[in-house]
């Protein structure tokens, strides 16, 4: 008999037939003549109750089965007399794969804090919350792929090891094979010409520049992969290793970019609600009450578009006491972003046309020479969730902007070539995958939406 996932068992239309399930015991309860096991296999939030009859109660391996043990149960699916569950399994055969010593197994049936669970990230996927988070993560990844695939975007892969400091988006992790131990002893200086790649290399902070090259050859593309930032920001919104989705559209301007981002957000949120109803109901009742309504209203609303200059005006007139100063030329802080989307517009808002000084060199310069065609999408509860722009497609302007930003054009000859040969308007954006999952689940800390988080001073598991 083939193993059935519990989600399938619970959905089955008929009782009275044989099933084989395999999973981990969540709880065990004994009455005089039966053992009740709640078993979960990670396929859904719900456990299935297994009834083990008197004839097996004396078996020594079964006597030791407790929370955390793994079992296979072959039995008959029957209608459950108990409240809150449609079916249970009357066990015919039980096989015990692995016991879990109740003295030391950390996940006993009590409420643990997320901080504690982070310390046991190797086991936390066995909890209700983390099971639900990782199923949502899966659904979101699939939603992202299906959104772009349906629109004809090509999924492309950009390098993880890079020799260019893309946009100076953040501090980069070095990749080196130089013998650091030896250098420390001899006091020698790093000679990257001697290094593995013959030059200084790092882990990528973004796949955008290479993504642009592919868009300017293949048309619309997207990347979806890991990115790395060695910044020492210990916040609930920053990871040292995170995943980013970066679409790039050829023959497109800022307006197209804005439309794509709005459609994209709405689509992935609604696919998530559609595919993960039970898990979403869990987040709604246990993590952030009202989150389903929030998402539904975002899907319904028209997003607002406002220029940076207008946004600064709104903030200056708001009369709110912000921690960080507001003024034309200063970057918007999280508190400002949240004021705009939560208090002022009460809906998602695109802020466009930022001052050139606070944005990357590759963003297209507006005719006013002061602002660039950037767009950040701000959403209630989080602030910036997407950052994008129309790219500078004019060779001379790009070269000038590069020099102004202190980048060495010789290092970027390949990027500049895309503007020398068949340049075309193009635009794209980046979505922090974990920020989006935070948004959908209501999880407060970004460390709790990735299985094994990497943050400053933590690379455990
Ligand atoms: P922030 O101001 O929040 O640090 P950023 O301006 O550095 O963001 P970008 O360089 O524009 O962000 O990166 C694109 C997207 O990647 C952001 O909109 C955000 O969703 C996400 N992101 C950026 N840094 C991190 C990080 N350290 N951990 C997780 N996601 C991140
Ligand atoms: Mn940052």
mmCIF file with all atom_site columns, C-alpha atoms in Angstrom, residues 67-247:
data_model
loop_
_atom_site.group_PDB
_atom_site.id
_atom_site.type_symbol
_atom_site.label_atom_id
_atom_site.label_alt_id
_atom_site.label_comp_id
_atom_site.label_asym_id
_atom_site.label_entity_id
_atom_site.label_seq_id
_atom_site.pdbx_PDB_ins_code
_atom_site.Cartn_x
_atom_site.Cartn_y
_atom_site.Cartn_z
_atom_site.occupancy
_atom_site.B_iso_or_equiv
_atom_site.pdbx_formal_charge
_atom_site.auth_seq_id
_atom_site.auth_comp_id
_atom_site.auth_asym_id
_atom_site.auth_atom_id
_atom_site.pdbx_PDB_model_num
ATOM 1   C CA . UNK A 1 67  ? 5.753   13.323 21.299  1.00 0.00 ? 67  UNK A CA 1
ATOM 2   C CA . UNK A 1 68  ? 8.270   13.575 18.470  1.00 0.00 ? 68  UNK A CA 1
ATOM 3   C CA . UNK A 1 69  ? 8.452   9.869  17.583  1.00 0.00 ? 69  UNK A CA 1
ATOM 4   C CA . UNK A 1 70  ? 8.069   8.878  13.936  1.00 0.00 ? 70  UNK A CA 1
ATOM 5   C CA . UNK A 1 71  ? 5.624   6.194  12.964  1.00 0.00 ? 71  UNK A CA 1
ATOM 6   C CA . UNK A 1 72  ? 3.927   4.468  10.068  1.00 0.00 ? 72  UNK A CA 1
ATOM 7   C CA . UNK A 1 73  ? 0.289   3.602  10.580  1.00 0.00 ? 73  UNK A CA 1
ATOM 8   C CA . UNK A 1 74  ? -1.684  1.285  8.377   1.00 0.00 ? 74  UNK A CA 1
ATOM 9   C CA . UNK A 1 75  ? -5.341  1.217  9.190   1.00 0.00 ? 75  UNK A CA 1
ATOM 10  C CA . UNK A 1 76  ? -8.886  2.016  8.282   1.00 0.00 ? 76  UNK A CA 1
ATOM 11  C CA . UNK A 1 77  ? -10.214 5.510  7.833   1.00 0.00 ? 77  UNK A CA 1
ATOM 12  C CA . UNK A 1 78  ? -13.346 5.857  9.916   1.00 0.00 ? 78  UNK A CA 1
ATOM 13  C CA . UNK A 1 79  ? -15.660 8.698  10.761  1.00 0.00 ? 79  UNK A CA 1
ATOM 14  C CA . UNK A 1 80  ? -14.575 10.235 14.013  1.00 0.00 ? 80  UNK A CA 1
ATOM 15  C CA . UNK A 1 81  ? -16.992 10.539 16.904  1.00 0.00 ? 81  UNK A CA 1
ATOM 16  C CA . UNK A 1 82  ? -14.739 13.226 18.384  1.00 0.00 ? 82  UNK A CA 1
ATOM 17  C CA . UNK A 1 83  ? -15.472 16.903 17.887  1.00 0.00 ? 83  UNK A CA 1
ATOM 18  C CA . UNK A 1 84  ? -13.486 18.983 15.380  1.00 0.00 ? 84  UNK A CA 1
ATOM 19  C CA . UNK A 1 85  ? -12.324 16.176 13.151  1.00 0.00 ? 85  UNK A CA 1
ATOM 20  C CA . UNK A 1 86  ? -14.053 14.349 10.395  1.00 0.00 ? 86  UNK A CA 1
ATOM 21  C CA . UNK A 1 87  ? -11.924 11.235 10.300  1.00 0.00 ? 87  UNK A CA 1
ATOM 22  C CA . UNK A 1 88  ? -9.631  9.150  12.390  1.00 0.00 ? 88  UNK A CA 1
ATOM 23  C CA . UNK A 1 89  ? -7.581  6.087  11.627  1.00 0.00 ? 89  UNK A CA 1
ATOM 24  C CA . UNK A 1 90  ? -8.226  2.813  13.384  1.00 0.00 ? 90  UNK A CA 1
ATOM 25  C CA . UNK A 1 91  ? -4.760  1.297  13.397  1.00 0.00 ? 91  UNK A CA 1
ATOM 26  C CA . UNK A 1 92  ? -4.240  -2.210 12.064  1.00 0.00 ? 92  UNK A CA 1
ATOM 27  C CA . UNK A 1 93  ? -0.465  -2.097 12.033  1.00 0.00 ? 93  UNK A CA 1
ATOM 28  C CA . UNK A 1 94  ? 1.921   0.409  13.554  1.00 0.00 ? 94  UNK A CA 1
ATOM 29  C CA . UNK A 1 95  ? 5.619   0.583  12.823  1.00 0.00 ? 95  UNK A CA 1
ATOM 30  C CA . UNK A 1 96  ? 7.866   2.748  14.948  1.00 0.00 ? 96  UNK A CA 1
ATOM 31  C CA . UNK A 1 97  ? 10.783  4.290  13.041  1.00 0.00 ? 97  UNK A CA 1
ATOM 32  C CA . UNK A 1 98  ? 12.356  6.469  15.673  1.00 0.00 ? 98  UNK A CA 1
ATOM 33  C CA . UNK A 1 99  ? 11.584  7.277  19.286  1.00 0.00 ? 99  UNK A CA 1
ATOM 34  C CA . UNK A 1 100 ? 12.063  10.716 20.836  1.00 0.00 ? 100 UNK A CA 1
ATOM 35  C CA . UNK A 1 101 ? 13.254  10.715 24.414  1.00 0.00 ? 101 UNK A CA 1
ATOM 36  C CA . UNK A 1 102 ? 10.673  12.749 26.369  1.00 0.00 ? 102 UNK A CA 1
ATOM 37  C CA . UNK A 1 103 ? 13.342  13.879 28.836  1.00 0.00 ? 103 UNK A CA 1
ATOM 38  C CA . UNK A 1 104 ? 15.320  15.728 26.177  1.00 0.00 ? 104 UNK A CA 1
ATOM 39  C CA . UNK A 1 105 ? 13.021  16.357 23.185  1.00 0.00 ? 105 UNK A CA 1
ATOM 40  C CA . UNK A 1 106 ? 12.613  20.133 23.271  1.00 0.00 ? 106 UNK A CA 1
ATOM 41  C CA . UNK A 1 107 ? 9.232   20.342 21.556  1.00 0.00 ? 107 UNK A CA 1
ATOM 42  C CA . UNK A 1 108 ? 6.922   19.177 24.264  1.00 0.00 ? 108 UNK A CA 1
ATOM 43  C CA . UNK A 1 109 ? 3.341   20.285 24.025  1.00 0.00 ? 109 UNK A CA 1
ATOM 44  C CA . UNK A 1 110 ? 3.624   23.762 25.412  1.00 0.00 ? 110 UNK A CA 1
ATOM 45  C CA . UNK A 1 111 ? 3.870   27.177 23.871  1.00 0.00 ? 111 UNK A CA 1
ATOM 46  C CA . UNK A 1 112 ? 7.427   28.158 23.017  1.00 0.00 ? 112 UNK A CA 1
ATOM 47  C CA . UNK A 1 113 ? 8.586   31.671 22.168  1.00 0.00 ? 113 UNK A CA 1
ATOM 48  C CA . UNK A 1 114 ? 9.827   32.349 18.649  1.00 0.00 ? 114 UNK A CA 1
ATOM 49  C CA . UNK A 1 115 ? 13.168  33.357 20.186  1.00 0.00 ? 115 UNK A CA 1
ATOM 50  C CA . UNK A 1 116 ? 13.537  29.942 21.785  1.00 0.00 ? 116 UNK A CA 1
ATOM 51  C CA . UNK A 1 117 ? 12.431  28.175 18.622  1.00 0.00 ? 117 UNK A CA 1
ATOM 52  C CA . UNK A 1 118 ? 15.130  30.027 16.644  1.00 0.00 ? 118 UNK A CA 1
ATOM 53  C CA . UNK A 1 119 ? 17.683  28.281 18.848  1.00 0.00 ? 119 UNK A CA 1
ATOM 54  C CA . UNK A 1 120 ? 16.257  24.959 17.720  1.00 0.00 ? 120 UNK A CA 1
ATOM 55  C CA . UNK A 1 121 ? 15.810  25.794 14.060  1.00 0.00 ? 121 UNK A CA 1
ATOM 56  C CA . UNK A 1 122 ? 16.568  22.159 13.259  1.00 0.00 ? 122 UNK A CA 1
ATOM 57  C CA . UNK A 1 123 ? 13.323  21.127 14.973  1.00 0.00 ? 123 UNK A CA 1
ATOM 58  C CA . UNK A 1 124 ? 11.042  24.127 14.664  1.00 0.00 ? 124 UNK A CA 1
ATOM 59  C CA . UNK A 1 125 ? 9.667   23.049 11.252  1.00 0.00 ? 125 UNK A CA 1
ATOM 60  C CA . UNK A 1 126 ? 7.754   20.455 13.276  1.00 0.00 ? 126 UNK A CA 1
ATOM 61  C CA . UNK A 1 127 ? 5.648   23.098 14.972  1.00 0.00 ? 127 UNK A CA 1
ATOM 62  C CA . UNK A 1 128 ? 2.314   24.375 13.691  1.00 0.00 ? 128 UNK A CA 1
ATOM 63  C CA . UNK A 1 129 ? 3.578   27.891 13.050  1.00 0.00 ? 129 UNK A CA 1
ATOM 64  C CA . UNK A 1 130 ? 6.720   26.947 11.166  1.00 0.00 ? 130 UNK A CA 1
ATOM 65  C CA . UNK A 1 131 ? 5.016   24.214 9.196   1.00 0.00 ? 131 UNK A CA 1
ATOM 66  C CA . UNK A 1 132 ? 2.529   26.828 8.061   1.00 0.00 ? 132 UNK A CA 1
ATOM 67  C CA . UNK A 1 133 ? 5.250   29.408 7.305   1.00 0.00 ? 133 UNK A CA 1
ATOM 68  C CA . UNK A 1 134 ? 7.225   27.011 5.150   1.00 0.00 ? 134 UNK A CA 1
ATOM 69  C CA . UNK A 1 135 ? 4.154   25.832 3.270   1.00 0.00 ? 135 UNK A CA 1
ATOM 70  C CA . UNK A 1 136 ? 3.300   29.487 2.559   1.00 0.00 ? 136 UNK A CA 1
ATOM 71  C CA . UNK A 1 137 ? 6.887   30.027 1.452   1.00 0.00 ? 137 UNK A CA 1
ATOM 72  C CA . UNK A 1 138 ? 6.491   27.182 -1.014  1.00 0.00 ? 138 UNK A CA 1
ATOM 73  C CA . UNK A 1 139 ? 3.155   28.503 -2.277  1.00 0.00 ? 139 UNK A CA 1
ATOM 74  C CA . UNK A 1 140 ? 4.594   31.994 -2.723  1.00 0.00 ? 140 UNK A CA 1
ATOM 75  C CA . UNK A 1 141 ? 7.549   30.673 -4.703  1.00 0.00 ? 141 UNK A CA 1
ATOM 76  C CA . UNK A 1 142 ? 5.199   28.762 -6.974  1.00 0.00 ? 142 UNK A CA 1
ATOM 77  C CA . UNK A 1 143 ? 2.926   31.814 -7.287  1.00 0.00 ? 143 UNK A CA 1
ATOM 78  C CA . UNK A 1 144 ? 5.882   33.934 -8.358  1.00 0.00 ? 144 UNK A CA 1
ATOM 79  C CA . UNK A 1 145 ? 6.936   31.453 -10.992 1.00 0.00 ? 145 UNK A CA 1
ATOM 80  C CA . UNK A 1 146 ? 3.435   30.981 -12.327 1.00 0.00 ? 146 UNK A CA 1
ATOM 81  C CA . UNK A 1 147 ? 2.807   34.732 -12.499 1.00 0.00 ? 147 UNK A CA 1
ATOM 82  C CA . UNK A 1 148 ? 5.890   35.338 -14.620 1.00 0.00 ? 148 UNK A CA 1
ATOM 83  C CA . UNK A 1 149 ? 5.639   32.161 -16.633 1.00 0.00 ? 149 UNK A CA 1
ATOM 84  C CA . UNK A 1 150 ? 2.059   32.965 -17.612 1.00 0.00 ? 150 UNK A CA 1
ATOM 85  C CA . UNK A 1 151 ? 3.232   36.369 -18.784 1.00 0.00 ? 151 UNK A CA 1
ATOM 86  C CA . UNK A 1 152 ? 5.990   34.834 -20.874 1.00 0.00 ? 152 UNK A CA 1
ATOM 87  C CA . UNK A 1 153 ? 8.935   35.994 -18.739 1.00 0.00 ? 153 UNK A CA 1
ATOM 88  C CA . UNK A 1 154 ? 11.987  33.747 -18.932 1.00 0.00 ? 154 UNK A CA 1
ATOM 89  C CA . UNK A 1 155 ? 13.407  32.478 -15.668 1.00 0.00 ? 155 UNK A CA 1
ATOM 90  C CA . UNK A 1 156 ? 17.146  33.135 -15.859 1.00 0.00 ? 156 UNK A CA 1
ATOM 91  C CA . UNK A 1 157 ? 20.007  32.472 -13.466 1.00 0.00 ? 157 UNK A CA 1
ATOM 92  C CA . UNK A 1 158 ? 22.536  35.137 -12.659 1.00 0.00 ? 158 UNK A CA 1
ATOM 93  C CA . UNK A 1 159 ? 25.835  34.456 -10.896 1.00 0.00 ? 159 UNK A CA 1
ATOM 94  C CA . UNK A 1 160 ? 26.154  34.243 -7.150  1.00 0.00 ? 160 UNK A CA 1
ATOM 95  C CA . UNK A 1 161 ? 29.873  34.976 -7.170  1.00 0.00 ? 161 UNK A CA 1
ATOM 96  C CA . UNK A 1 162 ? 30.579  38.359 -8.668  1.00 0.00 ? 162 UNK A CA 1
ATOM 97  C CA . UNK A 1 163 ? 33.506  40.658 -9.268  1.00 0.00 ? 163 UNK A CA 1
ATOM 98  C CA . UNK A 1 164 ? 31.384  43.807 -9.385  1.00 0.00 ? 164 UNK A CA 1
ATOM 99  C CA . UNK A 1 165 ? 29.942  45.761 -6.523  1.00 0.00 ? 165 UNK A CA 1
ATOM 100 C CA . UNK A 1 166 ? 26.476  46.087 -8.013  1.00 0.00 ? 166 UNK A CA 1
ATOM 101 C CA . UNK A 1 167 ? 25.167  49.543 -7.231  1.00 0.00 ? 167 UNK A CA 1
ATOM 102 C CA . UNK A 1 168 ? 26.802  49.556 -3.826  1.00 0.00 ? 168 UNK A CA 1
ATOM 103 C CA . UNK A 1 169 ? 23.528  48.101 -2.546  1.00 0.00 ? 169 UNK A CA 1
ATOM 104 C CA . UNK A 1 170 ? 25.211  47.028 0.636   1.00 0.00 ? 170 UNK A CA 1
ATOM 105 C CA . UNK A 1 171 ? 28.322  45.606 2.149   1.00 0.00 ? 171 UNK A CA 1
ATOM 106 C CA . UNK A 1 172 ? 29.452  42.474 0.339   1.00 0.00 ? 172 UNK A CA 1
ATOM 107 C CA . UNK A 1 173 ? 30.843  39.192 1.608   1.00 0.00 ? 173 UNK A CA 1
ATOM 108 C CA . UNK A 1 174 ? 34.258  38.428 0.203   1.00 0.00 ? 174 UNK A CA 1
ATOM 109 C CA . UNK A 1 175 ? 34.879  35.143 -1.525  1.00 0.00 ? 175 UNK A CA 1
ATOM 110 C CA . UNK A 1 176 ? 38.501  34.167 -1.204  1.00 0.00 ? 176 UNK A CA 1
ATOM 111 C CA . UNK A 1 177 ? 40.811  31.180 -1.151  1.00 0.00 ? 177 UNK A CA 1
ATOM 112 C CA . UNK A 1 178 ? 43.731  33.209 0.136   1.00 0.00 ? 178 UNK A CA 1
ATOM 113 C CA . UNK A 1 179 ? 45.201  31.704 3.266   1.00 0.00 ? 179 UNK A CA 1
ATOM 114 C CA . UNK A 1 180 ? 43.900  34.097 5.887   1.00 0.00 ? 180 UNK A CA 1
ATOM 115 C CA . UNK A 1 181 ? 45.484  32.141 8.741   1.00 0.00 ? 181 UNK A CA 1
ATOM 116 C CA . UNK A 1 182 ? 48.887  32.438 7.166   1.00 0.00 ? 182 UNK A CA 1
ATOM 117 C CA . UNK A 1 183 ? 48.404  36.104 6.344   1.00 0.00 ? 183 UNK A CA 1
ATOM 118 C CA . UNK A 1 184 ? 47.502  36.809 9.920   1.00 0.00 ? 184 UNK A CA 1
ATOM 119 C CA . UNK A 1 185 ? 50.721  35.204 11.101  1.00 0.00 ? 185 UNK A CA 1
ATOM 120 C CA . UNK A 1 186 ? 53.029  36.770 8.532   1.00 0.00 ? 186 UNK A CA 1
ATOM 121 C CA . UNK A 1 187 ? 51.171  40.065 8.469   1.00 0.00 ? 187 UNK A CA 1
ATOM 122 C CA . UNK A 1 188 ? 51.100  39.793 4.672   1.00 0.00 ? 188 UNK A CA 1
ATOM 123 C CA . UNK A 1 189 ? 48.707  41.812 2.548   1.00 0.00 ? 189 UNK A CA 1
ATOM 124 C CA . UNK A 1 190 ? 45.995  40.211 0.419   1.00 0.00 ? 190 UNK A CA 1
ATOM 125 C CA . UNK A 1 191 ? 47.055  39.913 -3.189  1.00 0.00 ? 191 UNK A CA 1
ATOM 126 C CA . UNK A 1 192 ? 43.847  39.186 -5.032  1.00 0.00 ? 192 UNK A CA 1
ATOM 127 C CA . UNK A 1 193 ? 45.733  38.599 -8.280  1.00 0.00 ? 193 UNK A CA 1
ATOM 128 C CA . UNK A 1 194 ? 46.893  35.424 -6.554  1.00 0.00 ? 194 UNK A CA 1
ATOM 129 C CA . UNK A 1 195 ? 43.380  34.529 -5.524  1.00 0.00 ? 195 UNK A CA 1
ATOM 130 C CA . UNK A 1 196 ? 41.150  31.854 -7.081  1.00 0.00 ? 196 UNK A CA 1
ATOM 131 C CA . UNK A 1 197 ? 39.585  34.112 -9.698  1.00 0.00 ? 197 UNK A CA 1
ATOM 132 C CA . UNK A 1 198 ? 42.629  36.323 -10.102 1.00 0.00 ? 198 UNK A CA 1
ATOM 133 C CA . UNK A 1 199 ? 40.720  39.272 -8.716  1.00 0.00 ? 199 UNK A CA 1
ATOM 134 C CA . UNK A 1 200 ? 38.668  40.312 -5.740  1.00 0.00 ? 200 UNK A CA 1
ATOM 135 C CA . UNK A 1 201 ? 35.288  38.581 -5.693  1.00 0.00 ? 201 UNK A CA 1
ATOM 136 C CA . UNK A 1 202 ? 32.206  38.663 -3.502  1.00 0.00 ? 202 UNK A CA 1
ATOM 137 C CA . UNK A 1 203 ? 28.774  37.155 -3.059  1.00 0.00 ? 203 UNK A CA 1
ATOM 138 C CA . UNK A 1 204 ? 26.188  39.000 -5.099  1.00 0.00 ? 204 UNK A CA 1
ATOM 139 C CA . UNK A 1 205 ? 23.890  41.618 -3.558  1.00 0.00 ? 205 UNK A CA 1
ATOM 140 C CA . UNK A 1 206 ? 21.593  41.592 -6.601  1.00 0.00 ? 206 UNK A CA 1
ATOM 141 C CA . UNK A 1 207 ? 21.323  39.891 -9.958  1.00 0.00 ? 207 UNK A CA 1
ATOM 142 C CA . UNK A 1 208 ? 20.086  43.026 -11.628 1.00 0.00 ? 208 UNK A CA 1
ATOM 143 C CA . UNK A 1 209 ? 22.984  44.079 -13.815 1.00 0.00 ? 209 UNK A CA 1
ATOM 144 C CA . UNK A 1 210 ? 23.271  40.645 -15.384 1.00 0.00 ? 210 UNK A CA 1
ATOM 145 C CA . UNK A 1 211 ? 19.479  40.478 -15.511 1.00 0.00 ? 211 UNK A CA 1
ATOM 146 C CA . UNK A 1 212 ? 19.485  43.638 -17.634 1.00 0.00 ? 212 UNK A CA 1
ATOM 147 C CA . UNK A 1 213 ? 21.893  42.041 -20.114 1.00 0.00 ? 213 UNK A CA 1
ATOM 148 C CA . UNK A 1 214 ? 19.596  39.061 -20.476 1.00 0.00 ? 214 UNK A CA 1
ATOM 149 C CA . UNK A 1 215 ? 16.495  41.267 -20.826 1.00 0.00 ? 215 UNK A CA 1
ATOM 150 C CA . UNK A 1 216 ? 18.266  43.204 -23.566 1.00 0.00 ? 216 UNK A CA 1
ATOM 151 C CA . UNK A 1 217 ? 18.711  39.941 -25.433 1.00 0.00 ? 217 UNK A CA 1
ATOM 152 C CA . UNK A 1 218 ? 15.772  37.750 -24.556 1.00 0.00 ? 218 UNK A CA 1
ATOM 153 C CA . UNK A 1 219 ? 13.016  40.209 -23.736 1.00 0.00 ? 219 UNK A CA 1
ATOM 154 C CA . UNK A 1 220 ? 11.242  39.937 -20.407 1.00 0.00 ? 220 UNK A CA 1
ATOM 155 C CA . UNK A 1 221 ? 13.108  37.905 -17.806 1.00 0.00 ? 221 UNK A CA 1
ATOM 156 C CA . UNK A 1 222 ? 13.146  37.328 -14.080 1.00 0.00 ? 222 UNK A CA 1
ATOM 157 C CA . UNK A 1 223 ? 15.657  36.038 -11.598 1.00 0.00 ? 223 UNK A CA 1
ATOM 158 C CA . UNK A 1 224 ? 14.748  34.416 -8.317  1.00 0.00 ? 224 UNK A CA 1
ATOM 159 C CA . UNK A 1 225 ? 17.673  33.474 -6.182  1.00 0.00 ? 225 UNK A CA 1
ATOM 160 C CA . UNK A 1 226 ? 19.737  34.088 -3.067  1.00 0.00 ? 226 UNK A CA 1
ATOM 161 C CA . UNK A 1 227 ? 21.485  37.385 -2.395  1.00 0.00 ? 227 UNK A CA 1
ATOM 162 C CA . UNK A 1 228 ? 23.854  38.357 0.376   1.00 0.00 ? 228 UNK A CA 1
ATOM 163 C CA . UNK A 1 229 ? 24.501  41.486 2.377   1.00 0.00 ? 229 UNK A CA 1
ATOM 164 C CA . UNK A 1 230 ? 27.206  41.814 4.974   1.00 0.00 ? 230 UNK A CA 1
ATOM 165 C CA . UNK A 1 231 ? 25.601  44.813 6.646   1.00 0.00 ? 231 UNK A CA 1
ATOM 166 C CA . UNK A 1 232 ? 25.502  44.809 10.375  1.00 0.00 ? 232 UNK A CA 1
ATOM 167 C CA . UNK A 1 233 ? 21.824  45.608 10.618  1.00 0.00 ? 233 UNK A CA 1
ATOM 168 C CA . UNK A 1 234 ? 20.247  43.590 13.365  1.00 0.00 ? 234 UNK A CA 1
ATOM 169 C CA . UNK A 1 235 ? 16.650  44.429 12.545  1.00 0.00 ? 235 UNK A CA 1
ATOM 170 C CA . UNK A 1 236 ? 13.516  42.357 12.197  1.00 0.00 ? 236 UNK A CA 1
ATOM 171 C CA . UNK A 1 237 ? 13.592  43.079 8.443   1.00 0.00 ? 237 UNK A CA 1
ATOM 172 C CA . UNK A 1 238 ? 17.189  42.286 7.478   1.00 0.00 ? 238 UNK A CA 1
ATOM 173 C CA . UNK A 1 239 ? 18.940  39.000 6.815   1.00 0.00 ? 239 UNK A CA 1
ATOM 174 C CA . UNK A 1 240 ? 22.515  38.457 5.686   1.00 0.00 ? 240 UNK A CA 1
ATOM 175 C CA . UNK A 1 241 ? 21.278  35.879 3.197   1.00 0.00 ? 241 UNK A CA 1
ATOM 176 C CA . UNK A 1 242 ? 17.906  36.379 1.591   1.00 0.00 ? 242 UNK A CA 1
ATOM 177 C CA . UNK A 1 243 ? 16.082  35.626 -1.619  1.00 0.00 ? 243 UNK A CA 1
ATOM 178 C CA . UNK A 1 244 ? 15.197  38.185 -4.178  1.00 0.00 ? 244 UNK A CA 1
ATOM 179 C CA . UNK A 1 245 ? 12.867  38.229 -7.163  1.00 0.00 ? 245 UNK A CA 1
ATOM 180 C CA . UNK A 1 246 ? 14.059  40.544 -9.908  1.00 0.00 ? 246 UNK A CA 1
ATOM 181 C CA . UNK A 1 247 ? 12.049  40.897 -13.102 1.00 0.00 ? 247 UNK A CA 1
#
